[in-house]
Amino acid sequence: MAVFDFPEGHRVLVVGGAGDIGAAISRAFLEMGCSVIATGVDEAALAASSLAPQPRLALRTLDVTDDAQVAAFTGGLDGLGTLVNCAGILARFKEFEIETFQRVLDVNLTGTFRLCNACLPLLAKTEGSIVNVASMNAFVALPFIPAYCASKGGVVMLTKSLALAWAEKRVRVNAIAPGYVETAINAAGRQDSAHYERIRARIPLGQWAQPGDIAGSAVYLASPAAHYVTGTVLAVDGGFLAG
Ligand SMILES: NC(=O)C1=CN([C@@H]2O[C@H](COP(=O)(O)OP(=O)(O)OC[C@H]3O[C@@H](n4cnc5c(N)ncnc54)[C@H](O)[C@@H]3O)[C@@H](O)[C@H]2O)C=CC1
Ligand SMILES: O=C(O)C(=O)C[C@H](O)C(=O)CO
C-alpha cells in the first residue's frame, strides 16, 4: 500500500461538500477510492452543486446550526474515517449587526464544534481524523469582514485544542487555511475589479486559487501519510501568509 492510500471502504463526511471548495475536496477523496457523503445547507445548495451523481457519493442536506439535525444526521452514520468541516458563510461589514455577527459565528465556528463533537464517537472507533477549513483570514484580517475573521481565528484555536484533547483517543484534528479562492462565497466581492486585482498582486504565486488547488491538502491531512500530524494548520495560499 502506498503512503497516501486510504484503507478499503474509508468513509468521509464533507460538511459543506456541495459548495465550491467542498465539492473539490469531495472529488479528490472519491478519486482516492473513498466513499463520500457531501452535504449542503438545503436542497437548493445541493441542486446548485457541481458534484455529479456517481458511485460512492451521497448528497445530503444538513444545517450545522441545528443541534437536532446534527444529532439525527450523525446518529445515522457508521464507520466514519474522516470528517471535513467545510461549511461557511461570509458577511461584509455594511451588513454588520449583532445578529449577523452571531450567525457567522454559529455557522463557521460553533457549527464546526458541533460536528466535531457529534462525530467524535464515530471517529474514535476508526482512529479517524478531522480536517477543519479555516482561512488565511484567521491570521490576516480584512476590515469589512470582522465576524468572518473572528470565526476563522476561532476555528484555528478550536482545532489545536481538540487535537490535544482527543490525541489519547487517537483522533487527529488538523486544519487547512486556504488563501483567496474564486468561489461563490466571494462572488460579490470579486465584482469589484480593483479589489480583485489588489489581492491578486499581493499573492506571491500571482493568481487567486481555484477550488481544486485546495483539495489535495485536505486529502493529505486525512491520509495515512499524515498519521503523525495533529494540531497543525496548513496554509494553501499561494504564499500569501509568507510575506
Ligand atoms: N473562497 C475563499 O476564498 C475561501 C473560503 N474558505 C472557506 O472554505 C469553505 C467553503 O467555502 P466556499 O467553497 O468558498 O464557498 P461556498 O459558498 O461555495 O460553500 C459554502 C458551503 O457551506 C454550506 N453552508 C452554508 N451555511 C450552512 C449551514 N448553516 N449549514 C450547513 N452548511 C452550510 C453551503 O451549503 C455550501 O455548501 C468555507 O468555510 C469558507 O469560509 C476559506 C478561505 C478562503
Ligand atoms: O469578500 C471579499 O471580497 C473577500 O475578499 C473575502 C475573501 O476573499 C474570502 O473569500 C475569504 O474566505
PDB file of C-alpha atoms and ligand atoms in Angstrom:
ATOM      1  CA  MET A   1       0.000   0.000   0.000  1.00  0.00           C
ATOM      2  CA  ALA A   2       1.369   3.437  -0.936  1.00  0.00           C
ATOM      3  CA  VAL A   3       1.812   6.037   1.797  1.00  0.00           C
ATOM      4  CA  PHE A   4      -1.204   8.127   0.670  1.00  0.00           C
ATOM      5  CA  ASP A   5      -3.578   5.148   0.194  1.00  0.00           C
ATOM      6  CA  PHE A   6      -6.673   5.015   2.405  1.00  0.00           C
ATOM      7  CA  PRO A   7      -7.915   1.728   3.838  1.00  0.00           C
ATOM      8  CA  GLU A   8     -10.556  -0.093   1.754  1.00  0.00           C
ATOM      9  CA  GLY A   9     -14.015   1.439   2.310  1.00  0.00           C
ATOM     10  CA  HIS A  10     -12.732   4.613   4.019  1.00  0.00           C
ATOM     11  CA  ARG A  11     -15.772   6.831   4.579  1.00  0.00           C
ATOM     12  CA  VAL A  12     -15.587  10.631   4.509  1.00  0.00           C
ATOM     13  CA  LEU A  13     -18.179  13.201   5.569  1.00  0.00           C
ATOM     14  CA  VAL A  14     -17.600  16.541   3.850  1.00  0.00           C
ATOM     15  CA  VAL A  15     -19.876  19.053   5.568  1.00  0.00           C
ATOM     16  CA  GLY A  16     -20.433  21.850   3.065  1.00  0.00           C
ATOM     17  CA  GLY A  17     -19.333  19.405   0.380  1.00  0.00           C
ATOM     18  CA  ALA A  18     -21.938  20.820  -2.002  1.00  0.00           C
ATOM     19  CA  GLY A  19     -20.099  24.162  -2.081  1.00  0.00           C
ATOM     20  CA  ASP A  20     -17.207  25.033  -4.361  1.00  0.00           C
ATOM     21  CA  ILE A  21     -14.215  24.071  -2.203  1.00  0.00           C
ATOM     22  CA  GLY A  22     -16.206  21.271  -0.545  1.00  0.00           C
ATOM     23  CA  ALA A  23     -17.073  19.765  -3.931  1.00  0.00           C
ATOM     24  CA  ALA A  24     -13.409  19.843  -4.990  1.00  0.00           C
ATOM     25  CA  ILE A  25     -12.433  18.139  -1.721  1.00  0.00           C
ATOM     26  CA  SER A  26     -15.193  15.554  -2.195  1.00  0.00           C
ATOM     27  CA  ARG A  27     -13.992  14.790  -5.734  1.00  0.00           C
ATOM     28  CA  ALA A  28     -10.419  14.362  -4.511  1.00  0.00           C
ATOM     29  CA  PHE A  29     -11.475  11.830  -1.847  1.00  0.00           C
ATOM     30  CA  LEU A  30     -13.578   9.985  -4.456  1.00  0.00           C
ATOM     31  CA  GLU A  31     -10.531   9.823  -6.734  1.00  0.00           C
ATOM     32  CA  MET A  32      -8.651   8.208  -3.832  1.00  0.00           C
ATOM     33  CA  GLY A  33     -11.289   5.443  -3.717  1.00  0.00           C
ATOM     34  CA  CYS A  34     -13.084   6.689  -0.587  1.00  0.00           C
ATOM     35  CA  SER A  35     -16.851   6.821  -0.051  1.00  0.00           C
ATOM     36  CA  VAL A  36     -18.080  10.391   0.422  1.00  0.00           C
ATOM     37  CA  ILE A  37     -21.153  11.968   1.984  1.00  0.00           C
ATOM     38  CA  ALA A  38     -21.269  15.594   0.857  1.00  0.00           C
ATOM     39  CA  THR A  39     -23.738  17.994   2.451  1.00  0.00           C
ATOM     40  CA  GLY A  40     -25.315  21.350   1.652  1.00  0.00           C
ATOM     41  CA  VAL A  41     -27.451  23.501   3.900  1.00  0.00           C
ATOM     42  CA  ASP A  42     -30.650  22.811   1.921  1.00  0.00           C
ATOM     43  CA  GLU A  43     -32.000  21.293  -1.312  1.00  0.00           C
ATOM     44  CA  ALA A  44     -31.146  24.485  -3.236  1.00  0.00           C
ATOM     45  CA  ALA A  45     -27.493  24.155  -2.194  1.00  0.00           C
ATOM     46  CA  LEU A  46     -27.443  20.535  -3.402  1.00  0.00           C
ATOM     47  CA  ALA A  47     -29.119  21.486  -6.699  1.00  0.00           C
ATOM     48  CA  ALA A  48     -26.506  24.223  -7.292  1.00  0.00           C
ATOM     49  CA  SER A  49     -23.579  21.908  -6.566  1.00  0.00           C
ATOM     50  CA  SER A  50     -21.049  20.992  -9.244  1.00  0.00           C
ATOM     51  CA  LEU A  51     -20.972  17.426  -7.886  1.00  0.00           C
ATOM     52  CA  ALA A  52     -22.469  14.943 -10.336  1.00  0.00           C
ATOM     53  CA  PRO A  53     -24.172  11.787  -9.012  1.00  0.00           C
ATOM     54  CA  GLN A  54     -21.719   8.888  -9.023  1.00  0.00           C
ATOM     55  CA  PRO A  55     -20.973   5.645  -7.205  1.00  0.00           C
ATOM     56  CA  ARG A  56     -19.612   6.073  -3.661  1.00  0.00           C
ATOM     57  CA  LEU A  57     -21.091   9.606  -3.391  1.00  0.00           C
ATOM     58  CA  ALA A  58     -24.170  10.510  -1.332  1.00  0.00           C
ATOM     59  CA  LEU A  59     -25.575  14.060  -1.261  1.00  0.00           C
ATOM     60  CA  ARG A  60     -27.496  15.101   1.842  1.00  0.00           C
ATOM     61  CA  THR A  61     -28.893  18.248   3.443  1.00  0.00           C
ATOM     62  CA  LEU A  62     -27.559  19.317   6.828  1.00  0.00           C
ATOM     63  CA  ASP A  63     -27.791  22.645   8.645  1.00  0.00           C
ATOM     64  CA  VAL A  64     -24.828  22.884  11.024  1.00  0.00           C
ATOM     65  CA  THR A  65     -26.669  25.423  13.206  1.00  0.00           C
ATOM     66  CA  ASP A  66     -29.418  22.929  14.064  1.00  0.00           C
ATOM     67  CA  ASP A  67     -28.471  20.711  17.028  1.00  0.00           C
ATOM     68  CA  ALA A  68     -31.329  18.265  16.455  1.00  0.00           C
ATOM     69  CA  GLN A  69     -30.474  17.859  12.754  1.00  0.00           C
ATOM     70  CA  VAL A  70     -26.800  17.314  13.541  1.00  0.00           C
ATOM     71  CA  ALA A  71     -27.618  14.691  16.189  1.00  0.00           C
ATOM     72  CA  ALA A  72     -30.063  12.846  13.897  1.00  0.00           C
ATOM     73  CA  PHE A  73     -27.654  13.002  10.945  1.00  0.00           C
ATOM     74  CA  THR A  74     -24.565  11.757  12.753  1.00  0.00           C
ATOM     75  CA  GLY A  75     -26.600   9.218  14.726  1.00  0.00           C
ATOM     76  CA  GLY A  76     -27.380   7.525  11.424  1.00  0.00           C
ATOM     77  CA  LEU A  77     -23.737   7.206  10.400  1.00  0.00           C
ATOM     78  CA  ASP A  78     -21.450   4.263  10.897  1.00  0.00           C
ATOM     79  CA  GLY A  79     -17.817   3.623  10.133  1.00  0.00           C
ATOM     80  CA  LEU A  80     -16.704   7.215   9.635  1.00  0.00           C
ATOM     81  CA  GLY A  81     -12.989   7.644   8.892  1.00  0.00           C
ATOM     82  CA  THR A  82     -12.752  11.375   8.127  1.00  0.00           C
ATOM     83  CA  LEU A  83     -14.789  14.478   8.908  1.00  0.00           C
ATOM     84  CA  VAL A  84     -14.125  17.596   6.821  1.00  0.00           C
ATOM     85  CA  ASN A  85     -15.782  20.767   8.125  1.00  0.00           C
ATOM     86  CA  CYS A  86     -16.144  22.994   5.065  1.00  0.00           C
ATOM     87  CA  ALA A  87     -19.462  24.788   5.672  1.00  0.00           C
ATOM     88  CA  GLY A  88     -19.089  28.538   5.855  1.00  0.00           C
ATOM     89  CA  ILE A  89     -20.671  31.914   5.255  1.00  0.00           C
ATOM     90  CA  LEU A  90     -19.221  35.388   4.894  1.00  0.00           C
ATOM     91  CA  ALA A  91     -20.908  38.717   5.688  1.00  0.00           C
ATOM     92  CA  ARG A  92     -19.484  42.043   4.589  1.00  0.00           C
ATOM     93  CA  PHE A  93     -19.247  44.983   7.010  1.00  0.00           C
ATOM     94  CA  LYS A  94     -22.139  47.014   5.694  1.00  0.00           C
ATOM     95  CA  GLU A  95     -24.466  44.160   6.691  1.00  0.00           C
ATOM     96  CA  PHE A  96     -22.854  44.046  10.110  1.00  0.00           C
ATOM     97  CA  GLU A  97     -25.011  43.934  13.197  1.00  0.00           C
ATOM     98  CA  ILE A  98     -25.024  41.699  16.259  1.00  0.00           C
ATOM     99  CA  GLU A  99     -27.407  39.157  14.684  1.00  0.00           C
ATOM    100  CA  THR A 100     -25.147  38.892  11.635  1.00  0.00           C
ATOM    101  CA  PHE A 101     -22.081  38.511  13.830  1.00  0.00           C
ATOM    102  CA  GLN A 102     -23.730  35.728  15.823  1.00  0.00           C
ATOM    103  CA  ARG A 103     -24.991  33.997  12.666  1.00  0.00           C
ATOM    104  CA  VAL A 104     -21.499  33.898  11.110  1.00  0.00           C
ATOM    105  CA  LEU A 105     -20.025  32.571  14.359  1.00  0.00           C
ATOM    106  CA  ASP A 106     -22.800  29.980  14.639  1.00  0.00           C
ATOM    107  CA  VAL A 107     -22.176  28.550  11.160  1.00  0.00           C
ATOM    108  CA  ASN A 108     -18.400  28.867  10.893  1.00  0.00           C
ATOM    109  CA  LEU A 109     -17.193  28.235  14.447  1.00  0.00           C
ATOM    110  CA  THR A 110     -19.973  26.704  16.555  1.00  0.00           C
ATOM    111  CA  GLY A 111     -21.086  24.602  13.577  1.00  0.00           C
ATOM    112  CA  THR A 112     -17.560  23.213  13.296  1.00  0.00           C
ATOM    113  CA  PHE A 113     -17.545  22.441  17.022  1.00  0.00           C
ATOM    114  CA  ARG A 114     -20.986  20.779  16.777  1.00  0.00           C
ATOM    115  CA  LEU A 115     -19.853  18.444  14.025  1.00  0.00           C
ATOM    116  CA  CYS A 116     -16.546  17.635  15.705  1.00  0.00           C
ATOM    117  CA  ASN A 117     -18.338  16.679  18.899  1.00  0.00           C
ATOM    118  CA  ALA A 118     -21.093  14.732  17.201  1.00  0.00           C
ATOM    119  CA  CYS A 119     -18.605  12.728  15.120  1.00  0.00           C
ATOM    120  CA  LEU A 120     -16.081  12.062  17.896  1.00  0.00           C
ATOM    121  CA  PRO A 121     -17.564   8.696  18.973  1.00  0.00           C
ATOM    122  CA  LEU A 122     -17.589   7.525  15.331  1.00  0.00           C
ATOM    123  CA  LEU A 123     -14.028   8.700  14.678  1.00  0.00           C
ATOM    124  CA  ALA A 124     -12.739   7.207  17.928  1.00  0.00           C
ATOM    125  CA  LYS A 125     -13.899   3.774  16.698  1.00  0.00           C
ATOM    126  CA  THR A 126     -11.871   4.073  13.486  1.00  0.00           C
ATOM    127  CA  GLU A 127      -8.967   6.171  14.864  1.00  0.00           C
ATOM    128  CA  GLY A 128     -10.018   8.639  12.206  1.00  0.00           C
ATOM    129  CA  SER A 129      -9.360  12.331  11.773  1.00  0.00           C
ATOM    130  CA  ILE A 130     -10.896  15.763  11.296  1.00  0.00           C
ATOM    131  CA  VAL A 131      -9.908  18.448   8.796  1.00  0.00           C
ATOM    132  CA  ASN A 132     -11.387  21.863   9.565  1.00  0.00           C
ATOM    133  CA  VAL A 133     -11.436  24.516   6.852  1.00  0.00           C
ATOM    134  CA  ALA A 134     -10.156  27.739   8.431  1.00  0.00           C
ATOM    135  CA  SER A 135      -8.824  30.623   6.289  1.00  0.00           C
ATOM    136  CA  MET A 136      -5.855  32.932   5.840  1.00  0.00           C
ATOM    137  CA  ASN A 137      -8.292  35.418   7.405  1.00  0.00           C
ATOM    138  CA  ALA A 138      -7.581  33.651  10.705  1.00  0.00           C
ATOM    139  CA  PHE A 139      -4.151  35.325  10.518  1.00  0.00           C
ATOM    140  CA  VAL A 140      -4.553  38.371   8.262  1.00  0.00           C
ATOM    141  CA  ALA A 141      -7.680  40.477   8.661  1.00  0.00           C
ATOM    142  CA  LEU A 142      -9.741  42.402   6.169  1.00  0.00           C
ATOM    143  CA  PRO A 143     -11.536  45.447   7.621  1.00  0.00           C
ATOM    144  CA  PHE A 144     -15.013  44.646   6.314  1.00  0.00           C
ATOM    145  CA  ILE A 145     -15.473  41.022   7.467  1.00  0.00           C
ATOM    146  CA  PRO A 146     -14.908  41.111  11.264  1.00  0.00           C
ATOM    147  CA  ALA A 147     -17.229  38.218  12.095  1.00  0.00           C
ATOM    148  CA  TYR A 148     -15.659  36.035   9.423  1.00  0.00           C
ATOM    149  CA  CYS A 149     -12.110  36.785  10.650  1.00  0.00           C
ATOM    150  CA  ALA A 150     -13.122  36.144  14.260  1.00  0.00           C
ATOM    151  CA  SER A 151     -14.809  32.878  13.351  1.00  0.00           C
ATOM    152  CA  LYS A 152     -11.809  31.572  11.414  1.00  0.00           C
ATOM    153  CA  GLY A 153      -9.364  32.587  14.155  1.00  0.00           C
ATOM    154  CA  GLY A 154     -11.627  30.563  16.440  1.00  0.00           C
ATOM    155  CA  VAL A 155     -11.513  27.558  14.113  1.00  0.00           C
ATOM    156  CA  VAL A 156      -7.700  27.555  14.301  1.00  0.00           C
ATOM    157  CA  MET A 157      -7.594  27.509  18.102  1.00  0.00           C
ATOM    158  CA  LEU A 158     -10.529  25.075  18.300  1.00  0.00           C
ATOM    159  CA  THR A 159      -8.544  22.737  16.048  1.00  0.00           C
ATOM    160  CA  LYS A 160      -5.473  22.903  18.266  1.00  0.00           C
ATOM    161  CA  SER A 161      -7.457  22.451  21.484  1.00  0.00           C
ATOM    162  CA  LEU A 162      -9.380  19.422  20.170  1.00  0.00           C
ATOM    163  CA  ALA A 163      -6.146  17.918  18.827  1.00  0.00           C
ATOM    164  CA  LEU A 164      -4.721  17.989  22.343  1.00  0.00           C
ATOM    165  CA  ALA A 165      -7.930  16.720  23.941  1.00  0.00           C
ATOM    166  CA  TRP A 166      -8.513  13.841  21.534  1.00  0.00           C
ATOM    167  CA  ALA A 167      -4.972  12.612  20.918  1.00  0.00           C
ATOM    168  CA  GLU A 168      -5.492   9.976  23.619  1.00  0.00           C
ATOM    169  CA  LYS A 169      -8.422   8.648  21.565  1.00  0.00           C
ATOM    170  CA  ARG A 170      -6.132   8.549  18.502  1.00  0.00           C
ATOM    171  CA  VAL A 171      -8.359  11.071  16.704  1.00  0.00           C
ATOM    172  CA  ARG A 172      -6.223  13.614  14.827  1.00  0.00           C
ATOM    173  CA  VAL A 173      -7.553  17.150  14.333  1.00  0.00           C
ATOM    174  CA  ASN A 174      -5.991  19.485  11.762  1.00  0.00           C
ATOM    175  CA  ALA A 175      -6.994  22.481   9.690  1.00  0.00           C
ATOM    176  CA  ILE A 176      -6.272  23.987   6.316  1.00  0.00           C
ATOM    177  CA  ALA A 177      -6.106  27.732   5.759  1.00  0.00           C
ATOM    178  CA  PRO A 178      -6.992  28.468   2.142  1.00  0.00           C
ATOM    179  CA  GLY A 179      -5.928  31.774   0.655  1.00  0.00           C
ATOM    180  CA  TYR A 180      -8.091  33.651  -1.836  1.00  0.00           C
ATOM    181  CA  VAL A 181     -10.152  31.161  -3.818  1.00  0.00           C
ATOM    182  CA  GLU A 182     -12.602  32.065  -6.582  1.00  0.00           C
ATOM    183  CA  THR A 183     -15.886  30.690  -5.208  1.00  0.00           C
ATOM    184  CA  ALA A 184     -19.499  31.637  -4.559  1.00  0.00           C
ATOM    185  CA  ILE A 185     -18.625  32.953  -1.098  1.00  0.00           C
ATOM    186  CA  ASN A 186     -16.728  35.936  -2.547  1.00  0.00           C
ATOM    187  CA  ALA A 187     -18.508  36.269  -5.916  1.00  0.00           C
ATOM    188  CA  ALA A 188     -19.931  39.661  -4.927  1.00  0.00           C
ATOM    189  CA  GLY A 189     -16.556  40.963  -3.723  1.00  0.00           C
ATOM    190  CA  ARG A 190     -14.827  39.828  -6.920  1.00  0.00           C
ATOM    191  CA  GLN A 191     -17.109  42.051  -8.983  1.00  0.00           C
ATOM    192  CA  ASP A 192     -15.012  44.929  -7.671  1.00  0.00           C
ATOM    193  CA  SER A 193     -12.140  44.531 -10.137  1.00  0.00           C
ATOM    194  CA  ALA A 194      -9.838  46.903  -8.191  1.00  0.00           C
ATOM    195  CA  HIS A 195     -10.310  44.741  -5.054  1.00  0.00           C
ATOM    196  CA  TYR A 196      -9.712  41.556  -7.072  1.00  0.00           C
ATOM    197  CA  GLU A 197      -6.544  42.927  -8.665  1.00  0.00           C
ATOM    198  CA  ARG A 198      -5.205  44.429  -5.407  1.00  0.00           C
ATOM    199  CA  ILE A 199      -5.425  40.984  -3.824  1.00  0.00           C
ATOM    200  CA  ARG A 200      -4.014  39.200  -6.882  1.00  0.00           C
ATOM    201  CA  ALA A 201      -0.980  41.499  -6.877  1.00  0.00           C
ATOM    202  CA  ARG A 202      -0.228  40.542  -3.234  1.00  0.00           C
ATOM    203  CA  ILE A 203      -0.256  36.788  -3.881  1.00  0.00           C
ATOM    204  CA  PRO A 204       3.341  35.594  -4.453  1.00  0.00           C
ATOM    205  CA  LEU A 205       2.218  32.888  -6.906  1.00  0.00           C
ATOM    206  CA  GLY A 206       0.392  35.636  -8.818  1.00  0.00           C
ATOM    207  CA  GLN A 207      -3.190  34.391  -9.007  1.00  0.00           C
ATOM    208  CA  TRP A 208      -6.301  33.632  -6.980  1.00  0.00           C
ATOM    209  CA  ALA A 209      -6.745  29.911  -6.316  1.00  0.00           C
ATOM    210  CA  GLN A 210      -9.342  27.659  -7.900  1.00  0.00           C
ATOM    211  CA  PRO A 211     -11.199  25.200  -5.601  1.00  0.00           C
ATOM    212  CA  GLY A 212      -9.203  22.270  -6.970  1.00  0.00           C
ATOM    213  CA  ASP A 213      -5.965  23.906  -5.759  1.00  0.00           C
ATOM    214  CA  ILE A 214      -7.138  23.440  -2.168  1.00  0.00           C
ATOM    215  CA  ALA A 215      -8.406  19.854  -2.274  1.00  0.00           C
ATOM    216  CA  GLY A 216      -5.142  17.894  -2.025  1.00  0.00           C
ATOM    217  CA  SER A 217      -4.232  19.484   1.304  1.00  0.00           C
ATOM    218  CA  ALA A 218      -7.381  18.099   2.944  1.00  0.00           C
ATOM    219  CA  VAL A 219      -6.750  14.648   1.481  1.00  0.00           C
ATOM    220  CA  TYR A 220      -3.148  14.710   2.694  1.00  0.00           C
ATOM    221  CA  LEU A 221      -4.090  15.628   6.281  1.00  0.00           C
ATOM    222  CA  ALA A 222      -6.701  12.859   6.395  1.00  0.00           C
ATOM    223  CA  SER A 223      -4.441  10.253   4.806  1.00  0.00           C
ATOM    224  CA  PRO A 224      -2.151   7.677   6.429  1.00  0.00           C
ATOM    225  CA  ALA A 225       0.763   9.835   5.199  1.00  0.00           C
ATOM    226  CA  ALA A 226      -0.186  12.332   7.946  1.00  0.00           C
ATOM    227  CA  HIS A 227      -0.592   9.743  10.719  1.00  0.00           C
ATOM    228  CA  TYR A 228       1.835  11.690  12.978  1.00  0.00           C
ATOM    229  CA  VAL A 229       0.314  15.117  12.185  1.00  0.00           C
ATOM    230  CA  THR A 230      -2.199  16.648  14.584  1.00  0.00           C
ATOM    231  CA  GLY A 231      -2.991  20.170  15.775  1.00  0.00           C
ATOM    232  CA  THR A 232      -1.467  21.750  12.698  1.00  0.00           C
ATOM    233  CA  VAL A 233      -2.777  24.385  10.279  1.00  0.00           C
ATOM    234  CA  LEU A 234      -1.666  24.046   6.682  1.00  0.00           C
ATOM    235  CA  ALA A 235      -1.774  27.258   4.636  1.00  0.00           C
ATOM    236  CA  VAL A 236      -2.716  26.748   0.989  1.00  0.00           C
ATOM    237  CA  ASP A 237      -2.489  30.331  -0.132  1.00  0.00           C
ATOM    238  CA  GLY A 238      -0.018  30.823  -2.960  1.00  0.00           C
ATOM    239  CA  GLY A 239       2.477  32.174  -0.414  1.00  0.00           C
ATOM    240  CA  PHE A 240       0.179  34.955   0.854  1.00  0.00           C
ATOM    241  CA  LEU A 241       0.924  34.447   4.553  1.00  0.00           C
ATOM    242  CA  ALA A 242       4.663  34.202   3.986  1.00  0.00           C
ATOM    243  CA  GLY A 243       5.045  37.871   3.124  1.00  0.00           C
TER     244      GLY A 243
HETATM  245  N1  LIG B   1     -13.353  31.128  -1.097  1.00  0.00           N
HETATM  246  C1  LIG B   1     -12.338  31.533  -0.348  1.00  0.00           C
HETATM  247  O1  LIG B   1     -11.561  32.435  -0.710  1.00  0.00           O
HETATM  248  C2  LIG B   1     -12.100  30.893   0.978  1.00  0.00           C
HETATM  249  C3  LIG B   1     -13.015  30.050   1.566  1.00  0.00           C
HETATM  250  N2  LIG B   1     -12.741  29.485   2.786  1.00  0.00           N
HETATM  251  C4  LIG B   1     -13.693  28.609   3.437  1.00  0.00           C
HETATM  252  O2  LIG B   1     -13.973  27.491   2.617  1.00  0.00           O
HETATM  253  C5  LIG B   1     -15.244  26.942   2.984  1.00  0.00           C
HETATM  254  C6  LIG B   1     -16.061  26.676   1.736  1.00  0.00           C
HETATM  255  O3  LIG B   1     -16.408  27.920   1.157  1.00  0.00           O
HETATM  256  P1  LIG B   1     -16.518  28.155  -0.436  1.00  0.00           P
HETATM  257  O4  LIG B   1     -16.422  26.880  -1.150  1.00  0.00           O
HETATM  258  O5  LIG B   1     -15.585  29.234  -0.742  1.00  0.00           O
HETATM  259  O6  LIG B   1     -17.986  28.781  -0.525  1.00  0.00           O
HETATM  260  P2  LIG B   1     -19.386  28.141  -0.948  1.00  0.00           P
HETATM  261  O7  LIG B   1     -20.377  29.202  -0.665  1.00  0.00           O
HETATM  262  O8  LIG B   1     -19.296  27.599  -2.327  1.00  0.00           O
HETATM  263  O9  LIG B   1     -19.589  26.911   0.048  1.00  0.00           O
HETATM  264  C7  LIG B   1     -20.138  27.082   1.332  1.00  0.00           C
HETATM  265  C8  LIG B   1     -20.844  25.809   1.749  1.00  0.00           C
HETATM  266  O10 LIG B   1     -21.323  25.990   3.089  1.00  0.00           O
HETATM  267  C9  LIG B   1     -22.646  25.496   3.163  1.00  0.00           C
HETATM  268  N3  LIG B   1     -23.363  26.147   4.248  1.00  0.00           N
HETATM  269  C10 LIG B   1     -23.659  27.457   4.400  1.00  0.00           C
HETATM  270  N4  LIG B   1     -24.386  27.629   5.504  1.00  0.00           N
HETATM  271  C11 LIG B   1     -24.535  26.408   6.068  1.00  0.00           C
HETATM  272  C12 LIG B   1     -25.205  25.916   7.204  1.00  0.00           C
HETATM  273  N5  LIG B   1     -25.895  26.717   8.041  1.00  0.00           N
HETATM  274  N6  LIG B   1     -25.161  24.591   7.453  1.00  0.00           N
HETATM  275  C13 LIG B   1     -24.516  23.763   6.628  1.00  0.00           C
HETATM  276  N7  LIG B   1     -23.870  24.145   5.537  1.00  0.00           N
HETATM  277  C14 LIG B   1     -23.883  25.464   5.257  1.00  0.00           C
HETATM  278  C15 LIG B   1     -23.256  25.777   1.804  1.00  0.00           C
HETATM  279  O11 LIG B   1     -24.385  24.944   1.548  1.00  0.00           O
HETATM  280  C16 LIG B   1     -22.067  25.443   0.906  1.00  0.00           C
HETATM  281  O12 LIG B   1     -22.074  24.047   0.658  1.00  0.00           O
HETATM  282  C17 LIG B   1     -15.873  27.964   3.953  1.00  0.00           C
HETATM  283  O13 LIG B   1     -15.679  27.532   5.286  1.00  0.00           O
HETATM  284  C18 LIG B   1     -15.054  29.215   3.700  1.00  0.00           C
HETATM  285  O14 LIG B   1     -15.051  30.063   4.805  1.00  0.00           O
HETATM  286  C19 LIG B   1     -11.565  29.739   3.450  1.00  0.00           C
HETATM  287  C20 LIG B   1     -10.639  30.561   2.898  1.00  0.00           C
HETATM  288  C21 LIG B   1     -10.821  31.217   1.641  1.00  0.00           C
HETATM  289  O1  LIG B   2     -15.495  39.387   0.344  1.00  0.00           O
HETATM  290  C1  LIG B   2     -14.424  39.563  -0.251  1.00  0.00           C
HETATM  291  O2  LIG B   2     -14.319  40.316  -1.201  1.00  0.00           O
HETATM  292  C2  LIG B   2     -13.218  38.867   0.151  1.00  0.00           C
HETATM  293  O3  LIG B   2     -12.180  39.202  -0.336  1.00  0.00           O
HETATM  294  C3  LIG B   2     -13.291  37.771   1.155  1.00  0.00           C
HETATM  295  C4  LIG B   2     -12.222  36.724   0.935  1.00  0.00           C
HETATM  296  O4  LIG B   2     -11.846  36.665  -0.402  1.00  0.00           O
HETATM  297  C5  LIG B   2     -12.684  35.388   1.241  1.00  0.00           C
HETATM  298  O5  LIG B   2     -13.405  34.801   0.499  1.00  0.00           O
HETATM  299  C6  LIG B   2     -12.237  34.782   2.488  1.00  0.00           C
HETATM  300  O6  LIG B   2     -12.662  33.465   2.549  1.00  0.00           O
END
